[in-house]
Amino acid sequence: MSLQASAAVQQANRWDGGVCPFGAGWRTVMLWWFIISDGLLFAGFLAAYGYARLSVSNWPDASQVFSLPFLTAMTVVLLASGATMTLAVEAARREEWSTCSTFILVTGLIGLAFLGLQAWEWRHLIADGARMNTNPWGAVAFGAYFFVITGFHGLHVFTGTVVLATAARRVWARRATAVGVEMVGLYWHFVEMVWVFIFTLFYLL
Amino acid sequence: MAKQTSVIHASIVAALFAVLGIGGVVYGSRVALPGLASRHGAGIDAMLDYLLITTGVLFAVGYCALAYFIWTGARRGRIGQRLASRRTELWVSGTIGIAVALVAEGGVLAIGMPVWSEYFDATPPADAVTVEVLAQQFLWNVRYAGPDGQFGRTSSDRIDDVSNPMGMDRTDPAGRDDIITQNAITVPSGRAVRLRLRSRDMIHSFFLPHFRVKQDIVPGMTPEVIFFPTREGSFEMACTELCGLAHYRMRGFFDVVSPEAYEKWLTDQSTPPPARR
Amino acid sequence: MSHASRDTVSSAKPWITTGALLLLTFLMLALANASLPRALEIMALTMLMLMQVALIAGNSMRLRHAHPGILWTFVGGLLVTSVLLYVLIAPDAMRIREMVTRP
Amino acid sequence: MAQTTEQTTDMRHGSDAEHAHEPGFIRKYVFSFDHKVIGIQYIITGLLMALVGATLAMLIRLQLGWPDRVWPLLSQIFPKGYVSGVMTPEFYLAVVTMHGTIMVFFFMSYVLVSGFGNYLVPLQIGARDMAFPFLNMLSFWVGSISALLMISSFFVEGGAAAAGWTAYPPLSAVASAVPGSRNGQTVWLVSMAFFIASFTLSGLNIVATVFSERARGMSMWRMPLTVWSYFIASILGLLAFPALTAAAVMLILDRHTGTSFFIPIGLVVAGQHLSHTGGSPLLWQHLFWFLGHPEVYVLILPALGIACDVIPAFTRKPVFGYKLSVWCLIAVGALSMVVWGHHMFVSGMSPFTGEYFSVATLTITLPMTVFGVNMLASLWGGSIRLRVPMMFACAVLALFGSGGLGGLYLGNATADMQLTDTYFVVGHFHMMIGGVTLMATFGGLYYWYPKMFGRMMNEKLGTAHFWLTFTPFFVIFFMQHFLGIQGAPRRYYAFTAYDFLRETRLQNTIISSAAMVLISGQLLFLINFIWSLFKGRKAADNPWEATTLEWTTSSPPPHDNFGPHPLTVHRWAYEYGVPSDVGDYADQRVPKERVAVTA
């Protein structure tokens, strides 16, 4: 630890410069802002969905469209990946790199499983007649919003698995830092959190 | 010498701001709104007059202050004071800020809001003349209910540019006597006008400059405007929301005529089959 | 890395978080299928959703351990902004429904 | 939080390896990681885009000023746009749309926000570079792709997008609505997506940099107002832009996959029945303006910040009410997120939200007036050196005043009913996001040119440029307000069809003539910029005797900005009018012992 840094930390006011006021590095601050910005993309979609829903009267009843056991499976899978990701982050903090790398890999695999389930769900709904511009259950916008919102979330999960794969390789090669793994974890949990929103607002309500 | 030229230069720049400030007000005071022809328009005009006067004063004062500061500042070898005290600063900008905000908000609340409510929350008087306007690229289809006072059913499936621009249901008896014109609305003086606005393609905006009426017609929605013409004459109507190539000449006429002339116009329109104008 | 140990939580914690999340999920599923009045259903599900979000953000994303500044950045930046967006556009959506159904 | 210190160490010295060796030409000037080079790259790209935007403005003004004239020469230059010397309406609309888009996103955002932001923020807070230099470079090149795409849309089938910079559907969603909606609109949307990506990367960097990279002693309350304004503007950008991304995705889907997010049921366009059902064009307006309104503050706050930093250097006294100004910036930033509906008063929105948006909008008056008064009062009692940057700063102040007063009309739902979508709006926003930003851009360029290129710009040419810029600019857009009061709607190809607009023809000719003066006046700037690059007087490190940190290093600054030793800041950014050994000021690095800290 360098001398200036310790002096800086000892300063009474964290906002006085020389140190990040939030007790976190620029990476963390930047990632949080990225998460906010990216989250607002979903907020845009979900607000539009809520708007569409309020402005039409024949929105399909979700429980008749989606198979709830299947949905539960998807949720369980994604939430489980959150736990393994946390374990990976903790392993990284303890510098147990091989454990960390294993957990990251497991998380990535669970992510892929989630994507597989989602693909299955899409196939099923498409077979039932759901399209971007039509669906057999009611308001036309339903199909469009369904594919766009879950599609974007799926895209984020996919990006997440790519990031996880990269991270696993770096950790395995001992080229990663605990902060780096934590960043990956933050992103992955964010994707998980977005699913909670989508699950409630789109599938349940 | 350098100081001399810079003072002259500063004086010229100061003069520029002063001239723009005062000249702007003079210029502005000579420009008038299109002649008023509706009742609620008086409220809008009052709002605008209020704003023109208050902002005119603020504008001239602000520009002259800027000019004055430049004028005196350039002559000052050393600064008058370094910092106004925190209290002075708060007091100066706080007072002026609150004053301007009061002018703005107060004007809106006192003059503006009643007009806004009058315009949007008005219940149409029983004797209002109801006219339906269906905007399309680039003309206004106008429909009257005819003698039976009932509009016939329409649907967009039936729209045909040549034979049925409004998509009338020919089987609906209520629609038999509907009067259809294009680009022209005729209303009698002395009665409120209730316009049902629809669009069949783009967003148009129905604008009657003399009546202070402006309403976007978003397709899929049927906004209504209710207003009361106050003088007779032939007025222009325009589209103010970009709707395509001929947006700039989507012109129509809004004729306010005497009740007798209106009755006559109605009978004239009813006898021959609706024709294009 | 002596400092790391203090922050480390035992490995059981993540599973507790996940378990709680799952529990909430099942509760929500049950609520969604019970025929509650619509307003109540929306309120209950939203509350439960926010609890889930709080669990994920607080435990998994470690917002509980982060500086409050980050917490407020997150809450204000994402949640409040989204809510404002929706609250201010929702009245128009209802108005459209009114206008469309008008004959 | 011991973990913090580790990260702190990492943060302060993490990027040193990069700076160690001298990079080659490509790494130094093309794919550079240096925030100064990236800033200048942004500024130059933006100025080139401005050239395009100004040319388009000239075409618009030629058409509106002399609607009956025939221009054979233009027919040769734009064979498709001018048929036998007469501008076609489709070309006119494309030109209007692209002028707006290019000026807002590719000139103002580039030069003012990304350009100056990248250049100034690290320098003014005493950082070596942006927090994440690689991301910064990526941001510039993604932005360049977006700019190229936008320009290229003129050459696709049907021409460039023609639905206005607001791209309201259905006009922008239905290919048969207007020629520009065929392919031009798609290119527009894709280009905007790239732009947003680039702007987000840039914004993330600025936010993280201001948070974490400040030099020791550079507390938030010692930051220059420029940095504050960039900080708030970047946060606004990060919060507001995603909504447009979402909307753009949905609009592209509407155009190409037959969805109906924004297209309602039963449209008949050009005689064809559309199969779309159930969308709402209002939704686009909401999502667009949710971005669009904060976006104007993203542009205008940096402009105000720059003016606030230029003024003290030429009045030799601190800014008036610094802390209050900062709070005003914060308040304006927060309020700007919740007032977007004032763009839609007559759209048929719910009257209750209309009232809310009206009152909320006018609430912005309070902080904005306080800010304006603070700026004006900064001149009060000063010893003014009326150099070129100062003249432009005064122009910022003047246009901000008149634009702000115009805002009272438009934020007010009642007055807005008559004025919306007329030239009043055009005049108003050109005063604000056109004029305030343009004057601040010029002021900033004249002010920081010596720092950027190590040479002074020519003062006489600059003065002439000021007169030929501010005066015609004011005349043009002040008169446009009154065109609007007379009822002239915007986005009209010509004002020939209406009797009530007959009187505006002369005014339009005057406006167009002034516009020609304005545009030709910019040649002076161009000449000055290029000439000074090679022949300008060598600049001292601190030619304006200013106090902020960028002036304490050499002109131009070295690669690592302040040399190898970490610097310490001892005072706020406005220590003017104090006796010190160099004159009447003390820069932020002067220790407390040498000149007393006064604020």
Short mmCIF file of N, CA and C in Angstrom, two decimals, chain D residues 285-411:
data_model
loop_
_atom_site.label_atom_id
_atom_site.label_comp_id
_atom_site.label_asym_id
_atom_site.label_seq_id
_atom_site.Cartn_x
_atom_site.Cartn_y
_atom_site.Cartn_z
N GLN D 285 -43.75 9.06 -28.47
CA GLN D 285 -43.50 10.44 -28.05
C GLN D 285 -43.02 10.48 -26.61
N HIS D 286 -43.66 9.67 -25.75
CA HIS D 286 -43.22 9.65 -24.36
C HIS D 286 -41.79 9.15 -24.24
N LEU D 287 -41.52 8.02 -24.89
CA LEU D 287 -40.17 7.46 -24.74
C LEU D 287 -39.14 8.38 -25.37
N PHE D 288 -39.51 8.97 -26.50
CA PHE D 288 -38.57 9.86 -27.16
C PHE D 288 -38.27 11.07 -26.28
N TRP D 289 -39.31 11.68 -25.76
CA TRP D 289 -39.07 12.90 -24.98
C TRP D 289 -38.52 12.60 -23.61
N PHE D 290 -38.72 11.38 -23.13
CA PHE D 290 -38.06 11.01 -21.88
C PHE D 290 -36.55 11.13 -22.04
N LEU D 291 -36.07 10.78 -23.24
CA LEU D 291 -34.69 11.11 -23.56
C LEU D 291 -34.57 12.57 -23.96
N GLY D 292 -35.46 12.97 -24.88
CA GLY D 292 -35.25 14.23 -25.60
C GLY D 292 -35.13 15.42 -24.69
N HIS D 293 -35.94 15.46 -23.63
CA HIS D 293 -35.82 16.65 -22.81
C HIS D 293 -34.55 16.68 -21.97
N PRO D 294 -34.22 15.59 -21.24
CA PRO D 294 -32.92 15.63 -20.57
C PRO D 294 -31.77 15.89 -21.55
N GLU D 295 -31.91 15.40 -22.77
CA GLU D 295 -30.85 15.60 -23.75
C GLU D 295 -30.54 17.08 -23.95
N VAL D 296 -31.57 17.93 -23.96
CA VAL D 296 -31.25 19.34 -24.16
C VAL D 296 -30.48 19.88 -22.95
N TYR D 297 -30.73 19.31 -21.77
CA TYR D 297 -29.93 19.74 -20.62
C TYR D 297 -28.54 19.14 -20.66
N VAL D 298 -28.44 17.92 -21.24
CA VAL D 298 -27.12 17.35 -21.42
C VAL D 298 -26.27 18.30 -22.26
N LEU D 299 -26.91 18.96 -23.22
CA LEU D 299 -26.15 19.88 -24.06
C LEU D 299 -25.94 21.22 -23.40
N ILE D 300 -26.97 21.69 -22.71
CA ILE D 300 -26.92 23.08 -22.28
C ILE D 300 -26.13 23.25 -20.99
N LEU D 301 -26.14 22.24 -20.11
CA LEU D 301 -25.40 22.39 -18.86
C LEU D 301 -23.90 22.58 -19.10
N PRO D 302 -23.28 21.74 -19.97
CA PRO D 302 -21.87 22.00 -20.23
C PRO D 302 -21.63 23.39 -20.83
N ALA D 303 -22.57 23.83 -21.67
CA ALA D 303 -22.40 25.16 -22.26
C ALA D 303 -22.37 26.21 -21.16
N LEU D 304 -23.29 26.09 -20.21
CA LEU D 304 -23.32 27.04 -19.10
C LEU D 304 -22.08 26.91 -18.23
N GLY D 305 -21.67 25.66 -18.00
CA GLY D 305 -20.48 25.43 -17.20
C GLY D 305 -19.26 26.11 -17.82
N ILE D 306 -19.11 25.94 -19.14
CA ILE D 306 -17.98 26.55 -19.82
C ILE D 306 -18.03 28.07 -19.69
N ALA D 307 -19.22 28.63 -19.90
CA ALA D 307 -19.34 30.08 -19.80
C ALA D 307 -18.97 30.54 -18.39
N CYS D 308 -19.39 29.75 -17.38
CA CYS D 308 -19.08 30.12 -16.00
C CYS D 308 -17.59 30.08 -15.72
N ASP D 309 -16.86 29.23 -16.42
CA ASP D 309 -15.42 29.18 -16.20
C ASP D 309 -14.68 30.22 -17.01
N VAL D 310 -15.27 30.61 -18.14
CA VAL D 310 -14.61 31.62 -18.96
C VAL D 310 -14.76 32.99 -18.32
N ILE D 311 -15.94 33.27 -17.82
CA ILE D 311 -16.22 34.62 -17.32
C ILE D 311 -15.23 35.08 -16.24
N PRO D 312 -14.97 34.28 -15.17
CA PRO D 312 -14.09 34.80 -14.12
C PRO D 312 -12.69 35.16 -14.62
N ALA D 313 -12.21 34.40 -15.61
CA ALA D 313 -10.87 34.67 -16.11
C ALA D 313 -10.80 36.05 -16.76
N PHE D 314 -11.94 36.55 -17.21
CA PHE D 314 -11.92 37.84 -17.92
C PHE D 314 -12.57 38.95 -17.13
N THR D 315 -13.13 38.60 -15.95
CA THR D 315 -13.60 39.67 -15.08
C THR D 315 -12.68 39.81 -13.88
N ARG D 316 -11.78 38.87 -13.74
CA ARG D 316 -10.80 38.86 -12.65
C ARG D 316 -11.45 38.76 -11.28
N LYS D 317 -12.63 38.22 -11.21
CA LYS D 317 -13.21 37.98 -9.90
C LYS D 317 -13.94 36.64 -9.91
N PRO D 318 -14.13 36.04 -8.75
CA PRO D 318 -14.75 34.71 -8.72
C PRO D 318 -16.17 34.74 -9.28
N VAL D 319 -16.65 33.56 -9.65
CA VAL D 319 -18.05 33.49 -10.07
C VAL D 319 -18.92 33.86 -8.89
N PHE D 320 -20.07 34.36 -9.21
CA PHE D 320 -21.02 34.79 -8.19
C PHE D 320 -21.83 33.58 -7.74
N GLY D 321 -21.90 33.36 -6.45
CA GLY D 321 -22.77 32.30 -5.93
C GLY D 321 -22.42 30.91 -6.40
N TYR D 322 -21.13 30.52 -6.22
CA TYR D 322 -20.69 29.24 -6.76
C TYR D 322 -21.53 28.06 -6.27
N LYS D 323 -21.66 27.97 -4.94
CA LYS D 323 -22.36 26.80 -4.40
C LYS D 323 -23.82 26.76 -4.84
N LEU D 324 -24.42 27.92 -4.84
CA LEU D 324 -25.81 28.00 -5.26
C LEU D 324 -25.93 27.56 -6.72
N SER D 325 -24.97 27.98 -7.52
CA SER D 325 -24.98 27.58 -8.94
C SER D 325 -24.92 26.07 -9.06
N VAL D 326 -24.05 25.45 -8.25
CA VAL D 326 -23.95 24.00 -8.33
C VAL D 326 -25.28 23.35 -7.95
N TRP D 327 -25.87 23.85 -6.87
CA TRP D 327 -27.16 23.27 -6.47
C TRP D 327 -28.20 23.48 -7.55
N CYS D 328 -28.11 24.63 -8.23
CA CYS D 328 -29.05 24.86 -9.34
C CYS D 328 -28.85 23.83 -10.44
N LEU D 329 -27.57 23.56 -10.75
CA LEU D 329 -27.31 22.56 -11.79
C LEU D 329 -27.91 21.22 -11.37
N ILE D 330 -27.72 20.86 -10.12
CA ILE D 330 -28.24 19.57 -9.65
C ILE D 330 -29.77 19.57 -9.72
N ALA D 331 -30.37 20.67 -9.27
CA ALA D 331 -31.84 20.74 -9.27
C ALA D 331 -32.38 20.68 -10.70
N VAL D 332 -31.72 21.42 -11.59
CA VAL D 332 -32.18 21.41 -12.97
C VAL D 332 -32.05 20.01 -13.55
N GLY D 333 -30.92 19.37 -13.24
CA GLY D 333 -30.73 18.02 -13.75
C GLY D 333 -31.83 17.10 -13.27
N ALA D 334 -32.14 17.15 -11.98
CA ALA D 334 -33.17 16.27 -11.45
C ALA D 334 -34.53 16.60 -12.06
N LEU D 335 -34.86 17.89 -12.10
CA LEU D 335 -36.18 18.27 -12.62
C LEU D 335 -36.31 17.92 -14.10
N SER D 336 -35.20 18.01 -14.83
CA SER D 336 -35.31 17.80 -16.28
C SER D 336 -35.77 16.38 -16.61
N MET D 337 -35.63 15.46 -15.61
CA MET D 337 -36.06 14.09 -15.90
C MET D 337 -37.58 13.92 -15.84
N VAL D 338 -38.27 14.86 -15.25
CA VAL D 338 -39.69 14.64 -15.00
C VAL D 338 -40.58 15.68 -15.65
N VAL D 339 -40.11 16.32 -16.70
CA VAL D 339 -40.93 17.38 -17.31
C VAL D 339 -41.12 17.17 -18.81
N TRP D 340 -40.75 15.98 -19.31
CA TRP D 340 -40.72 15.82 -20.76
C TRP D 340 -42.07 16.04 -21.43
N GLY D 341 -43.13 15.88 -20.66
CA GLY D 341 -44.46 15.95 -21.28
C GLY D 341 -44.81 17.31 -21.85
N HIS D 342 -44.01 18.35 -21.53
CA HIS D 342 -44.37 19.66 -22.08
C HIS D 342 -44.14 19.74 -23.58
N HIS D 343 -43.56 18.70 -24.13
CA HIS D 343 -43.45 18.66 -25.60
C HIS D 343 -44.74 18.13 -26.23
N MET D 344 -45.65 17.70 -25.38
CA MET D 344 -46.81 16.97 -25.90
C MET D 344 -48.13 17.55 -25.42
N PHE D 345 -48.14 18.84 -25.08
CA PHE D 345 -49.36 19.39 -24.49
C PHE D 345 -50.59 19.21 -25.36
N VAL D 346 -50.43 19.37 -26.67
CA VAL D 346 -51.63 19.26 -27.51
C VAL D 346 -51.72 17.89 -28.18
N SER D 347 -50.97 16.92 -27.69
CA SER D 347 -50.96 15.62 -28.36
C SER D 347 -52.20 14.81 -28.02
N GLY D 348 -53.03 15.32 -27.12
CA GLY D 348 -54.17 14.52 -26.69
C GLY D 348 -53.86 13.78 -25.42
N MET D 349 -52.78 14.19 -24.75
CA MET D 349 -52.43 13.55 -23.49
C MET D 349 -53.47 13.91 -22.43
N SER D 350 -53.43 13.15 -21.36
CA SER D 350 -54.37 13.40 -20.28
C SER D 350 -54.21 14.83 -19.75
N PRO D 351 -55.31 15.58 -19.64
CA PRO D 351 -55.20 16.97 -19.19
C PRO D 351 -54.58 17.09 -17.81
N PHE D 352 -54.75 16.07 -16.97
CA PHE D 352 -54.16 16.15 -15.64
C PHE D 352 -52.64 16.09 -15.71
N THR D 353 -52.13 15.13 -16.49
CA THR D 353 -50.68 15.12 -16.64
C THR D 353 -50.22 16.40 -17.32
N GLY D 354 -51.06 16.93 -18.21
CA GLY D 354 -50.71 18.20 -18.84
C GLY D 354 -50.49 19.28 -17.81
N GLU D 355 -51.41 19.36 -16.84
CA GLU D 355 -51.26 20.37 -15.80
C GLU D 355 -50.00 20.11 -14.97
N TYR D 356 -49.80 18.83 -14.64
CA TYR D 356 -48.59 18.51 -13.87
C TYR D 356 -47.34 18.95 -14.63
N PHE D 357 -47.26 18.55 -15.90
CA PHE D 357 -46.05 18.85 -16.66
C PHE D 357 -45.84 20.36 -16.79
N SER D 358 -46.95 21.08 -16.88
CA SER D 358 -46.84 22.52 -17.00
C SER D 358 -46.23 23.12 -15.74
N VAL D 359 -46.79 22.74 -14.60
CA VAL D 359 -46.30 23.30 -13.35
C VAL D 359 -44.86 22.86 -13.08
N ALA D 360 -44.59 21.57 -13.33
CA ALA D 360 -43.23 21.07 -13.09
C ALA D 360 -42.23 21.79 -13.96
N THR D 361 -42.60 22.00 -15.23
CA THR D 361 -41.68 22.67 -16.14
C THR D 361 -41.34 24.06 -15.64
N LEU D 362 -42.37 24.77 -15.19
CA LEU D 362 -42.11 26.13 -14.77
C LEU D 362 -41.35 26.18 -13.45
N THR D 363 -41.36 25.05 -12.72
CA THR D 363 -40.53 25.00 -11.51
C THR D 363 -39.05 25.13 -11.89
N ILE D 364 -38.71 24.62 -13.06
CA ILE D 364 -37.31 24.73 -13.51
C ILE D 364 -36.89 26.19 -13.62
N THR D 365 -37.88 27.06 -13.82
CA THR D 365 -37.57 28.48 -13.90
C THR D 365 -36.73 28.93 -12.72
N LEU D 366 -37.09 28.44 -11.52
CA LEU D 366 -36.42 28.92 -10.31
C LEU D 366 -34.92 28.66 -10.36
N PRO D 367 -34.48 27.38 -10.43
CA PRO D 367 -33.03 27.19 -10.47
C PRO D 367 -32.36 27.82 -11.70
N MET D 368 -33.06 27.78 -12.82
CA MET D 368 -32.42 28.33 -14.02
C MET D 368 -32.26 29.84 -13.92
N THR D 369 -33.25 30.52 -13.36
CA THR D 369 -33.11 31.96 -13.19
C THR D 369 -31.99 32.27 -12.23
N VAL D 370 -31.96 31.54 -11.12
CA VAL D 370 -30.90 31.78 -10.15
C VAL D 370 -29.54 31.59 -10.82
N PHE D 371 -29.44 30.55 -11.61
CA PHE D 371 -28.18 30.31 -12.30
C PHE D 371 -27.85 31.47 -13.24
N GLY D 372 -28.84 31.90 -14.01
CA GLY D 372 -28.63 33.00 -14.95
C GLY D 372 -28.23 34.27 -14.21
N VAL D 373 -28.91 34.54 -13.10
CA VAL D 373 -28.59 35.74 -12.34
C VAL D 373 -27.16 35.64 -11.80
N ASN D 374 -26.78 34.45 -11.35
CA ASN D 374 -25.41 34.27 -10.87
C ASN D 374 -24.40 34.55 -11.97
N MET D 375 -24.72 34.08 -13.18
CA MET D 375 -23.81 34.33 -14.30
C MET D 375 -23.70 35.82 -14.58
N LEU D 376 -24.84 36.45 -14.61
CA LEU D 376 -24.85 37.88 -14.92
C LEU D 376 -24.12 38.65 -13.82
N ALA D 377 -24.41 38.26 -12.57
CA ALA D 377 -23.80 38.98 -11.46
C ALA D 377 -22.30 38.72 -11.38
N SER D 378 -21.83 37.65 -12.05
CA SER D 378 -20.39 37.41 -12.07
C SER D 378 -19.66 38.55 -12.77
N LEU D 379 -20.37 39.28 -13.62
CA LEU D 379 -19.77 40.41 -14.32
C LEU D 379 -19.75 41.65 -13.44
N TRP D 380 -20.60 41.63 -12.45
CA TRP D 380 -20.84 42.80 -11.60
C TRP D 380 -19.57 43.16 -10.84
N GLY D 381 -19.11 44.39 -11.05
CA GLY D 381 -17.94 44.85 -10.32
C GLY D 381 -16.63 44.28 -10.82
N GLY D 382 -16.67 43.52 -11.91
CA GLY D 382 -15.44 42.93 -12.42
C GLY D 382 -14.64 43.94 -13.22
N SER D 383 -13.38 43.58 -13.44
CA SER D 383 -12.55 44.39 -14.32
C SER D 383 -12.47 43.63 -15.64
N ILE D 384 -13.30 44.03 -16.57
CA ILE D 384 -13.55 43.15 -17.71
C ILE D 384 -12.49 43.32 -18.81
N ARG D 385 -11.93 42.19 -19.20
CA ARG D 385 -11.05 42.17 -20.38
C ARG D 385 -11.87 41.55 -21.50
N LEU D 386 -12.28 42.35 -22.44
CA LEU D 386 -13.24 41.84 -23.42
C LEU D 386 -12.52 41.14 -24.57
N ARG D 387 -11.89 40.01 -24.25
CA ARG D 387 -11.26 39.22 -25.30
C ARG D 387 -12.32 38.34 -25.96
N VAL D 388 -11.90 37.61 -27.01
CA VAL D 388 -12.90 36.86 -27.78
C VAL D 388 -13.68 35.84 -26.94
N PRO D 389 -13.00 35.02 -26.13
CA PRO D 389 -13.80 34.04 -25.35
C PRO D 389 -14.83 34.73 -24.47
N MET D 390 -14.46 35.88 -23.90
CA MET D 390 -15.37 36.61 -23.03
C MET D 390 -16.58 37.10 -23.81
N MET D 391 -16.33 37.59 -25.04
CA MET D 391 -17.48 38.06 -25.83
C MET D 391 -18.45 36.91 -26.07
N PHE D 392 -17.90 35.75 -26.38
CA PHE D 392 -18.79 34.62 -26.61
C PHE D 392 -19.49 34.19 -25.32
N ALA D 393 -18.78 34.34 -24.19
CA ALA D 393 -19.45 34.00 -22.93
C ALA D 393 -20.61 34.95 -22.67
N CYS D 394 -20.41 36.24 -23.00
CA CYS D 394 -21.52 37.19 -22.85
C CYS D 394 -22.66 36.82 -23.79
N ALA D 395 -22.31 36.32 -24.97
CA ALA D 395 -23.34 35.89 -25.91
C ALA D 395 -24.11 34.70 -25.35
N VAL D 396 -23.39 33.79 -24.68
CA VAL D 396 -24.06 32.65 -24.03
C VAL D 396 -25.09 33.18 -23.05
N LEU D 397 -24.64 34.14 -22.25
CA LEU D 397 -25.50 34.71 -21.23
C LEU D 397 -26.74 35.35 -21.87
N ALA D 398 -26.50 36.12 -22.93
CA ALA D 398 -27.61 36.82 -23.58
C ALA D 398 -28.61 35.83 -24.16
N LEU D 399 -28.09 34.84 -24.88
CA LEU D 399 -29.00 33.89 -25.52
C LEU D 399 -29.70 33.01 -24.48
N PHE D 400 -28.98 32.71 -23.41
CA PHE D 400 -29.59 31.93 -22.33
C PHE D 400 -30.76 32.71 -21.73
N GLY D 401 -30.56 34.02 -21.58
CA GLY D 401 -31.65 34.85 -21.06
C GLY D 401 -32.85 34.84 -21.97
N SER D 402 -32.63 35.11 -23.25
CA SER D 402 -33.79 35.20 -24.13
C SER D 402 -34.40 33.83 -24.36
N GLY D 403 -33.55 32.80 -24.45
CA GLY D 403 -34.10 31.46 -24.60
C GLY D 403 -34.92 31.05 -23.39
N GLY D 404 -34.41 31.40 -22.21
CA GLY D 404 -35.12 31.06 -20.99
C GLY D 404 -36.46 31.75 -20.91
N LEU D 405 -36.49 33.01 -21.30
CA LEU D 405 -37.77 33.72 -21.28
C LEU D 405 -38.74 33.09 -22.28
N GLY D 406 -38.22 32.66 -23.41
CA GLY D 406 -39.08 31.96 -24.38
C GLY D 406 -39.63 30.68 -23.79
N GLY D 407 -38.83 30.06 -22.92
CA GLY D 407 -39.29 28.82 -22.29
C GLY D 407 -40.53 29.02 -21.45
N LEU D 408 -40.69 30.24 -20.90
CA LEU D 408 -41.89 30.50 -20.10
C LEU D 408 -43.15 30.33 -20.93
N TYR D 409 -43.06 30.68 -22.20
CA TYR D 409 -44.24 30.55 -23.06
C TYR D 409 -44.56 29.09 -23.32
N LEU D 410 -43.48 28.32 -23.54
CA LEU D 410 -43.71 26.95 -24.03
C LEU D 410 -43.93 25.97 -22.88
N GLY D 411 -43.41 26.29 -21.70
CA GLY D 411 -43.65 25.41 -20.58
C GLY D 411 -45.05 25.58 -20.04
#
